[in-house]
PDB file of C-alpha atoms in Angstrom:
ATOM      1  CA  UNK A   1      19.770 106.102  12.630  1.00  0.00           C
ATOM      2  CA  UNK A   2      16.734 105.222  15.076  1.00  0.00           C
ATOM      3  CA  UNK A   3      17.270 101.367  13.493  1.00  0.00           C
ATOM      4  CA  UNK A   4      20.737 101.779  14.187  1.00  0.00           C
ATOM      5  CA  UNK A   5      20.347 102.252  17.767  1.00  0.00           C
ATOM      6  CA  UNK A   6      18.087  99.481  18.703  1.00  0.00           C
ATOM      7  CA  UNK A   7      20.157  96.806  18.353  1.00  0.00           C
ATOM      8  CA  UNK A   8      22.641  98.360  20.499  1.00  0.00           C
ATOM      9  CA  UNK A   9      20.083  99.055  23.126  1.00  0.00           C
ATOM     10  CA  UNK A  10      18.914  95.077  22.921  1.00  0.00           C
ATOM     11  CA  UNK A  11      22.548  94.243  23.522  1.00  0.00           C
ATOM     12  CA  UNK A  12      22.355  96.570  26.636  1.00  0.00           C
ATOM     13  CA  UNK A  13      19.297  95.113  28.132  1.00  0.00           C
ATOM     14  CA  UNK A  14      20.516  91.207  27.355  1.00  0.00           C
ATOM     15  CA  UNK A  15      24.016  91.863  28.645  1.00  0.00           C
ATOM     16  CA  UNK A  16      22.160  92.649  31.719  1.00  0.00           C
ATOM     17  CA  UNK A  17      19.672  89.940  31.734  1.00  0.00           C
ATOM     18  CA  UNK A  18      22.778  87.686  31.346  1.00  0.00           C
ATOM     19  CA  UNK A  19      24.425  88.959  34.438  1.00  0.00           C
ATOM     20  CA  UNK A  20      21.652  88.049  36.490  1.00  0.00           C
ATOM     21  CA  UNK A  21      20.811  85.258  34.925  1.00  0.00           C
ATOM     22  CA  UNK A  22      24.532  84.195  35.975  1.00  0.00           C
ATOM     23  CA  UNK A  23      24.682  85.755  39.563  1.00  0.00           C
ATOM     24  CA  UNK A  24      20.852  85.187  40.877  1.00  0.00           C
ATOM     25  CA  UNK A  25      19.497  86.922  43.664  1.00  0.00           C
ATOM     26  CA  UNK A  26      22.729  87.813  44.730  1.00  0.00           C
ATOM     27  CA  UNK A  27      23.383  90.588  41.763  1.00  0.00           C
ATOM     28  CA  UNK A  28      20.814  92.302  43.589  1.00  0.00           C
ATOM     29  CA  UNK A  29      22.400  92.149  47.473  1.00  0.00           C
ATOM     30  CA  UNK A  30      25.650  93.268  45.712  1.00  0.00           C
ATOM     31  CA  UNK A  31      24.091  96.557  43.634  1.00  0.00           C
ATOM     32  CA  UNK A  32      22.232  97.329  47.003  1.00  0.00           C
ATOM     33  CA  UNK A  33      25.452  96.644  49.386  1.00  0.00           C
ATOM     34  CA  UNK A  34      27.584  99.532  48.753  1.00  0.00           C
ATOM     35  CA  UNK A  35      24.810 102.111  49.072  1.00  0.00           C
ATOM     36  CA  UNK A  36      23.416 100.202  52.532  1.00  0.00           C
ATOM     37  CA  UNK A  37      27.363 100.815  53.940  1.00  0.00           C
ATOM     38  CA  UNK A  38      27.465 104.578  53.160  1.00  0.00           C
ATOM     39  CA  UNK A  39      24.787 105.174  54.745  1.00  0.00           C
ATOM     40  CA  UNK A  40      25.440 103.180  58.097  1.00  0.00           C
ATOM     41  CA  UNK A  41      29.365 103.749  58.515  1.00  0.00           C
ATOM     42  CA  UNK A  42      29.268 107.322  59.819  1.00  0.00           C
ATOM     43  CA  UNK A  43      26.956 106.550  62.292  1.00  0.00           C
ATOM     44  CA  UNK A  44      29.074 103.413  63.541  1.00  0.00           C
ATOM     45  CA  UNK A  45      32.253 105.211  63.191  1.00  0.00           C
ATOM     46  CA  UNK A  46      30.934 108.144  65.315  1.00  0.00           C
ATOM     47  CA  UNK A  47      29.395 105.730  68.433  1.00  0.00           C
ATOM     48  CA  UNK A  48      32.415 105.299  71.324  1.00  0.00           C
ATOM     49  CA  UNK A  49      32.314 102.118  72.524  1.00  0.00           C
ATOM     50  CA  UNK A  50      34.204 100.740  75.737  1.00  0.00           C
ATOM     51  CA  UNK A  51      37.073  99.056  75.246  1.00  0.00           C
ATOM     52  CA  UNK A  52      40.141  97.239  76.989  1.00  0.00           C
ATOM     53  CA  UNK A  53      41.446  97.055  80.562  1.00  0.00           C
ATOM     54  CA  UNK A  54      40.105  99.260  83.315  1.00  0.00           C
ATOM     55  CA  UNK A  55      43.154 100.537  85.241  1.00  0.00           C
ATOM     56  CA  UNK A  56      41.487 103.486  87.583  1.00  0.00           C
ATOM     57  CA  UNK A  57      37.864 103.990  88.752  1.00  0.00           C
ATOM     58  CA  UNK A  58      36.807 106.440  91.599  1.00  0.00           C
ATOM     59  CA  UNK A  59      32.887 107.100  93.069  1.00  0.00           C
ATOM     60  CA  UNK A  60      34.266 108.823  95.805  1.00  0.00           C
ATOM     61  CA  UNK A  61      31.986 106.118  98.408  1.00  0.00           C
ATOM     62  CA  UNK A  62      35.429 105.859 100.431  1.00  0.00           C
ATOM     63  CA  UNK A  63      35.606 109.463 101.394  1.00  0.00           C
ATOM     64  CA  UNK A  64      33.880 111.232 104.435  1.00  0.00           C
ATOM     65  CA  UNK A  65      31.557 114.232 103.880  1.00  0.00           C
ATOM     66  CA  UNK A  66      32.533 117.747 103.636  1.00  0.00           C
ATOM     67  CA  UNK A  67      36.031 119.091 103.000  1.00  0.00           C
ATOM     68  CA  UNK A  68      38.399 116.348 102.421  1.00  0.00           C
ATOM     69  CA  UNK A  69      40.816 115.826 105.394  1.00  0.00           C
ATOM     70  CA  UNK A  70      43.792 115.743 104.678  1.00  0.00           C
ATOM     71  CA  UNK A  71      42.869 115.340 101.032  1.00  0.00           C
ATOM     72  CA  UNK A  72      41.282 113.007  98.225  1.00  0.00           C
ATOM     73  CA  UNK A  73      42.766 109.129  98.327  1.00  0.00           C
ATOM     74  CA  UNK A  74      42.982 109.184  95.081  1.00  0.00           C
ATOM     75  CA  UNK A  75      43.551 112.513  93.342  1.00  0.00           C
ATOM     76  CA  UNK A  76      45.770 115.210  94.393  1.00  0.00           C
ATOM     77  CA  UNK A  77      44.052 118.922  94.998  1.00  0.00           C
ATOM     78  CA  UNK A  78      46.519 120.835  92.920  1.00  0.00           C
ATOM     79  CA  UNK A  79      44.577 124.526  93.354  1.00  0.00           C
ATOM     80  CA  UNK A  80      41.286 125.760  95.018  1.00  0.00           C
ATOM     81  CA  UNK A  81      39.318 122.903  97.290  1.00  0.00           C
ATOM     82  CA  UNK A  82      36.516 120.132  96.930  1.00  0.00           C
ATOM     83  CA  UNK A  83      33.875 119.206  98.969  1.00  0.00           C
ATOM     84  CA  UNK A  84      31.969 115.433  99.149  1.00  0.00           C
ATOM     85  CA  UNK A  85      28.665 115.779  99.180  1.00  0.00           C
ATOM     86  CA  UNK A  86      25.050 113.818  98.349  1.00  0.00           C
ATOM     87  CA  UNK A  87      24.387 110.626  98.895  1.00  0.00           C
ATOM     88  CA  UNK A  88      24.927 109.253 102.572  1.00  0.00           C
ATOM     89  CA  UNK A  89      26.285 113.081 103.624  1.00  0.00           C
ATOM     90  CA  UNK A  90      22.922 114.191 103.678  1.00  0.00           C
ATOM     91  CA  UNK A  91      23.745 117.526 101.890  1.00  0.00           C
ATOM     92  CA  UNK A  92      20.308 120.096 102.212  1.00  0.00           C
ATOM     93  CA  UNK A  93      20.916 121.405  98.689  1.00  0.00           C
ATOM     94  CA  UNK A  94      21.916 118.391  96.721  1.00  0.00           C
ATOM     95  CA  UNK A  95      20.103 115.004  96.434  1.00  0.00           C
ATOM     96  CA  UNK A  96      22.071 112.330  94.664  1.00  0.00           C
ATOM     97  CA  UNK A  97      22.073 108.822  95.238  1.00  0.00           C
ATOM     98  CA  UNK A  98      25.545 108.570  95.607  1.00  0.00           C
ATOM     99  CA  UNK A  99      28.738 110.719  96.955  1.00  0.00           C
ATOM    100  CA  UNK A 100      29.503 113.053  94.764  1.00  0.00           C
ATOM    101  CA  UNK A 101      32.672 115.545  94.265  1.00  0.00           C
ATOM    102  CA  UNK A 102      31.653 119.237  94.241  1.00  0.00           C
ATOM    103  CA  UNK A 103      34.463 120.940  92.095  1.00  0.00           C
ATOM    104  CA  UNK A 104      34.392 124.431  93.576  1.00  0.00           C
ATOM    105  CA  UNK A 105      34.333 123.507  97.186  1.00  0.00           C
ATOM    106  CA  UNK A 106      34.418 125.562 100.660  1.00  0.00           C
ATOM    107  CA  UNK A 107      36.357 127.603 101.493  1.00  0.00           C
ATOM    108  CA  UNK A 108      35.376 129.560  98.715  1.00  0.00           C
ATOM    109  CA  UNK A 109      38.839 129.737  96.914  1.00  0.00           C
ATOM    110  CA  UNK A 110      39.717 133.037  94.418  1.00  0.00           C
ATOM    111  CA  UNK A 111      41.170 130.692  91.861  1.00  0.00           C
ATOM    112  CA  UNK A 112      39.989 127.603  89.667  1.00  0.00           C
ATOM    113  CA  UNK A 113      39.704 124.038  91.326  1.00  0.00           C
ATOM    114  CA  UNK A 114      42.339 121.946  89.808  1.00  0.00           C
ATOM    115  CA  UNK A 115      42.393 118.219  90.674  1.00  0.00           C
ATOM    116  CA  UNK A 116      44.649 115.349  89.551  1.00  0.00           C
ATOM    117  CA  UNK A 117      45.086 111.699  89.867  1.00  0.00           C
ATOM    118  CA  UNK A 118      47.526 110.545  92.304  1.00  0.00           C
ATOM    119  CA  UNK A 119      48.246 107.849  89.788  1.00  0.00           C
ATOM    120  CA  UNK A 120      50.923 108.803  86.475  1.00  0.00           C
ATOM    121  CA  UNK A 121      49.255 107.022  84.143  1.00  0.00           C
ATOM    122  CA  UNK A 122      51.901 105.293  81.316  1.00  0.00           C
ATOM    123  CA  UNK A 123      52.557 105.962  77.606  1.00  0.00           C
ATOM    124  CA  UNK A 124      49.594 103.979  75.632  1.00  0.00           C
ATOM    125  CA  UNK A 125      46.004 104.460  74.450  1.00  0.00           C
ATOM    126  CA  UNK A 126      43.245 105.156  76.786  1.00  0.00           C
ATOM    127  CA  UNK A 127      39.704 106.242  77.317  1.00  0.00           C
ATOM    128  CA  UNK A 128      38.173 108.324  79.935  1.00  0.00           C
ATOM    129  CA  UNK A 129      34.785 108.567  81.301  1.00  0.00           C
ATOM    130  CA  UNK A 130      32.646 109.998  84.399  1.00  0.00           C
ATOM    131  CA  UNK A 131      29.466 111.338  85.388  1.00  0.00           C
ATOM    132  CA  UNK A 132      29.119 115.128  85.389  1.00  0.00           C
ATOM    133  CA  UNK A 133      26.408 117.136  86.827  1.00  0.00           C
ATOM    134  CA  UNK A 134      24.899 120.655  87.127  1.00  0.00           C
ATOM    135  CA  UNK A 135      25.433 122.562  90.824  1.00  0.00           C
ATOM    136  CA  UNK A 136      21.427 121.958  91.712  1.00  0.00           C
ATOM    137  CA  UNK A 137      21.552 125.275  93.427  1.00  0.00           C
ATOM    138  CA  UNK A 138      20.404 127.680  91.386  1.00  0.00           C
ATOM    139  CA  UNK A 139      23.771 129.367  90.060  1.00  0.00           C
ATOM    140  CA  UNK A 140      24.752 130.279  86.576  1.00  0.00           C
ATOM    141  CA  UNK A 141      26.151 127.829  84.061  1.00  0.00           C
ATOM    142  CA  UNK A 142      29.622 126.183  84.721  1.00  0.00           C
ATOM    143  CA  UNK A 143      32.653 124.720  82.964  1.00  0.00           C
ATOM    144  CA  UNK A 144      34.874 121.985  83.763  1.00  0.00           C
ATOM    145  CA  UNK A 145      38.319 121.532  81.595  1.00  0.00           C
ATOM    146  CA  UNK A 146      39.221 117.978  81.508  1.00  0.00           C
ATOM    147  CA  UNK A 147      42.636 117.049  79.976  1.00  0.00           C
ATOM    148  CA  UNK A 148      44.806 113.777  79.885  1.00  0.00           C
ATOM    149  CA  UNK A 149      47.444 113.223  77.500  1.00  0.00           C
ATOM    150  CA  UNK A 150      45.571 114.079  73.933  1.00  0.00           C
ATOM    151  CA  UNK A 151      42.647 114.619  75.496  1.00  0.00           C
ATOM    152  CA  UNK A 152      41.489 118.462  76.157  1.00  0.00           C
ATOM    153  CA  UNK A 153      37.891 118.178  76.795  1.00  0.00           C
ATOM    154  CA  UNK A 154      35.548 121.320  78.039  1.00  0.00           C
ATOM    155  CA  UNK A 155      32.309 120.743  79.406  1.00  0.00           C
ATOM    156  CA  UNK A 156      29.478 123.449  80.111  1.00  0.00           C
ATOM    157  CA  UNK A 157      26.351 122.526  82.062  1.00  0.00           C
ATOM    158  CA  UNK A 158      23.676 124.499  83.583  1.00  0.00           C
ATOM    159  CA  UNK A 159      22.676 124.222  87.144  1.00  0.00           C
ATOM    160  CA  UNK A 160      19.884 121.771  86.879  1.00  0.00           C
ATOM    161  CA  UNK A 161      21.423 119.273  84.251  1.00  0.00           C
ATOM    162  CA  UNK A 162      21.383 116.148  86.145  1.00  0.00           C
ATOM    163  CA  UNK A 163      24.121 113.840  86.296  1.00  0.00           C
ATOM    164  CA  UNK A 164      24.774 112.526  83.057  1.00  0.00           C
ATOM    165  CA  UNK A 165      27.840 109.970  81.837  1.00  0.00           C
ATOM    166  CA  UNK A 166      30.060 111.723  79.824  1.00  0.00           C
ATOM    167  CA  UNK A 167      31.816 110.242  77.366  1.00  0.00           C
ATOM    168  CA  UNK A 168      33.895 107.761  76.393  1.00  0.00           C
ATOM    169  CA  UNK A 169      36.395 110.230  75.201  1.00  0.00           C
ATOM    170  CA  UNK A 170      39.567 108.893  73.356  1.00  0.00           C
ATOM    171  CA  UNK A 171      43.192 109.615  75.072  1.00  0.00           C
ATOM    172  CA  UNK A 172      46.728 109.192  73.375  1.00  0.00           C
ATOM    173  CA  UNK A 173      49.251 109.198  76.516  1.00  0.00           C
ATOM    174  CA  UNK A 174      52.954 109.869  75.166  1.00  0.00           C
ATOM    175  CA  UNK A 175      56.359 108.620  76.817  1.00  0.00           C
ATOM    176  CA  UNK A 176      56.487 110.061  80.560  1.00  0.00           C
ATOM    177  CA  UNK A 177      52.893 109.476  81.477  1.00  0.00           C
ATOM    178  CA  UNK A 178      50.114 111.803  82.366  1.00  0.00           C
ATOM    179  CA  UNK A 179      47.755 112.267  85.368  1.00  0.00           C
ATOM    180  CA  UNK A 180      43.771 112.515  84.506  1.00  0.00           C
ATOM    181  CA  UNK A 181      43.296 116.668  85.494  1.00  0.00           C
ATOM    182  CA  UNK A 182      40.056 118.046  86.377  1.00  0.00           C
ATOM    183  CA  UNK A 183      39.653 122.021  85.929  1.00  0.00           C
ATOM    184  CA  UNK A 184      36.613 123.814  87.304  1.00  0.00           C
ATOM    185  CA  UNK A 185      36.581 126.944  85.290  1.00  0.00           C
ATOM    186  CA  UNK A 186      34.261 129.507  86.933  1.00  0.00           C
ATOM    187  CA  UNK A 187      34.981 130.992  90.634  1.00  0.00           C
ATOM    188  CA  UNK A 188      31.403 130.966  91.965  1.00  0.00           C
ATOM    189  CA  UNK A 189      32.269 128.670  95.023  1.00  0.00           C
ATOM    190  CA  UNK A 190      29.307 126.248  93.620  1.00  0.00           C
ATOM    191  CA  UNK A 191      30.563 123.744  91.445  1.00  0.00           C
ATOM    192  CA  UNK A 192      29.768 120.728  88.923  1.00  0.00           C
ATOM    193  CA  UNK A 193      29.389 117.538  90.145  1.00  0.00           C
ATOM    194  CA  UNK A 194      31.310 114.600  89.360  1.00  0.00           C
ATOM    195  CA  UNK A 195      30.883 111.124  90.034  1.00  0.00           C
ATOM    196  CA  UNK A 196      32.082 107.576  88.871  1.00  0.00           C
ATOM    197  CA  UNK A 197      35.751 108.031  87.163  1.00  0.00           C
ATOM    198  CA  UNK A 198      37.009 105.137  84.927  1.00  0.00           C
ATOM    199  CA  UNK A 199      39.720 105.212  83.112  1.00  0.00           C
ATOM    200  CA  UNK A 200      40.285 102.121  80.793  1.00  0.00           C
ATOM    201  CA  UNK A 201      43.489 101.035  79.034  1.00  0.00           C
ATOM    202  CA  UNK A 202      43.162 100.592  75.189  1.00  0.00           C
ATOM    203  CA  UNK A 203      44.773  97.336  73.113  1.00  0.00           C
TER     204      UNK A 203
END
């Protein structure tokens, strides 16, 4: 039986040698190939890249300091108030190179900031992204809901988490449109920060 078996095990190992005889260096690339993808694709399909048109950006550099009067150009104050701060406002408590939108502004208001675009954004593919920040003032964590078509995104961040880019999060908008909606969760009249909105249109 052990004679038996040889033969069959020489015909293995020169049906091999015969392949790469045939295909080269390249036999090699193509046994090594498959296992090189598996490895690499969920890291590639997990990484958000920009994409498309942008069709809405916002730093807030056009607005004057301190309570919004008579309101945000571009976003409608829906519940609760906003304040500008940082930046050229010279705000005490907050240092930030730029204005920035405080999400649970004065006066202190006994229900959750809500903010929307002015702008009803149509049917189509989309992706959304910003710059979120802790309060800087020593207050417990807070939350910000952000929601736009598909897209139902919560965000917690302790006080001193700086401004950070958030995002790009993915945003399916069906027939009759949506408005980009900013929820500040906790009542603690301190609030996130937010900072450079873009919204970009998807192919």
């Amino acid at each position: 039986m052990p004679d038996e078996k040889r033969p069959d095990q020489s015909r293995n190992r020169m049906s091999r040698r015969t392949v790469l005889k045939l295909t080269g260096a390249g036999a090699a690339i193509a046994w090594t190939t498959p296992i090189i993808a598996s490895v690499r694709m969920p890291a590639f399909a997990a990484t958000s890249v920009p994409c498309g048109t942008e069709v809405f950006r916002d730093g807030f550099e056009q607005e004057g300091c301190g309570v919004p009067e008579p309101g945000l150009d571009n976003w409608a104050s829906v519940a609760g108030s906003v304040d500008v701060i940082g930046g050229s406002c010279g705000t005490q408590y907050v240092t930030t190179p730029s204005k920035v939108l405080d999400l649970a502004g004065t006066p202190c208001p006994d229900v959750n900031t809500v903010i929307e675009t002015n702008t009803l954004f149509p049917a189509g593919s989309y992706q959304v992204e910003f710059d979120l920040g802790g309060s800087q003032r020593g207050d417990a964590p807070n939350t910000v809901v952000v929601t736009f078509g598909s897209l139902s995104q919560s965000i917690t961040l302790a006080s001193g988490d700086p401004l950070s880019t958030q995002g790009p999060f993915a945003a399916t908008v069906g027939a009759g449109g949506a408005r980009l909606r900013f929820e500040h969760v906790n009542d603690d009249c301190i609030g996130l920060l937010l900072d450079n909105v873009v919204i970009r249109s998807c192919p």
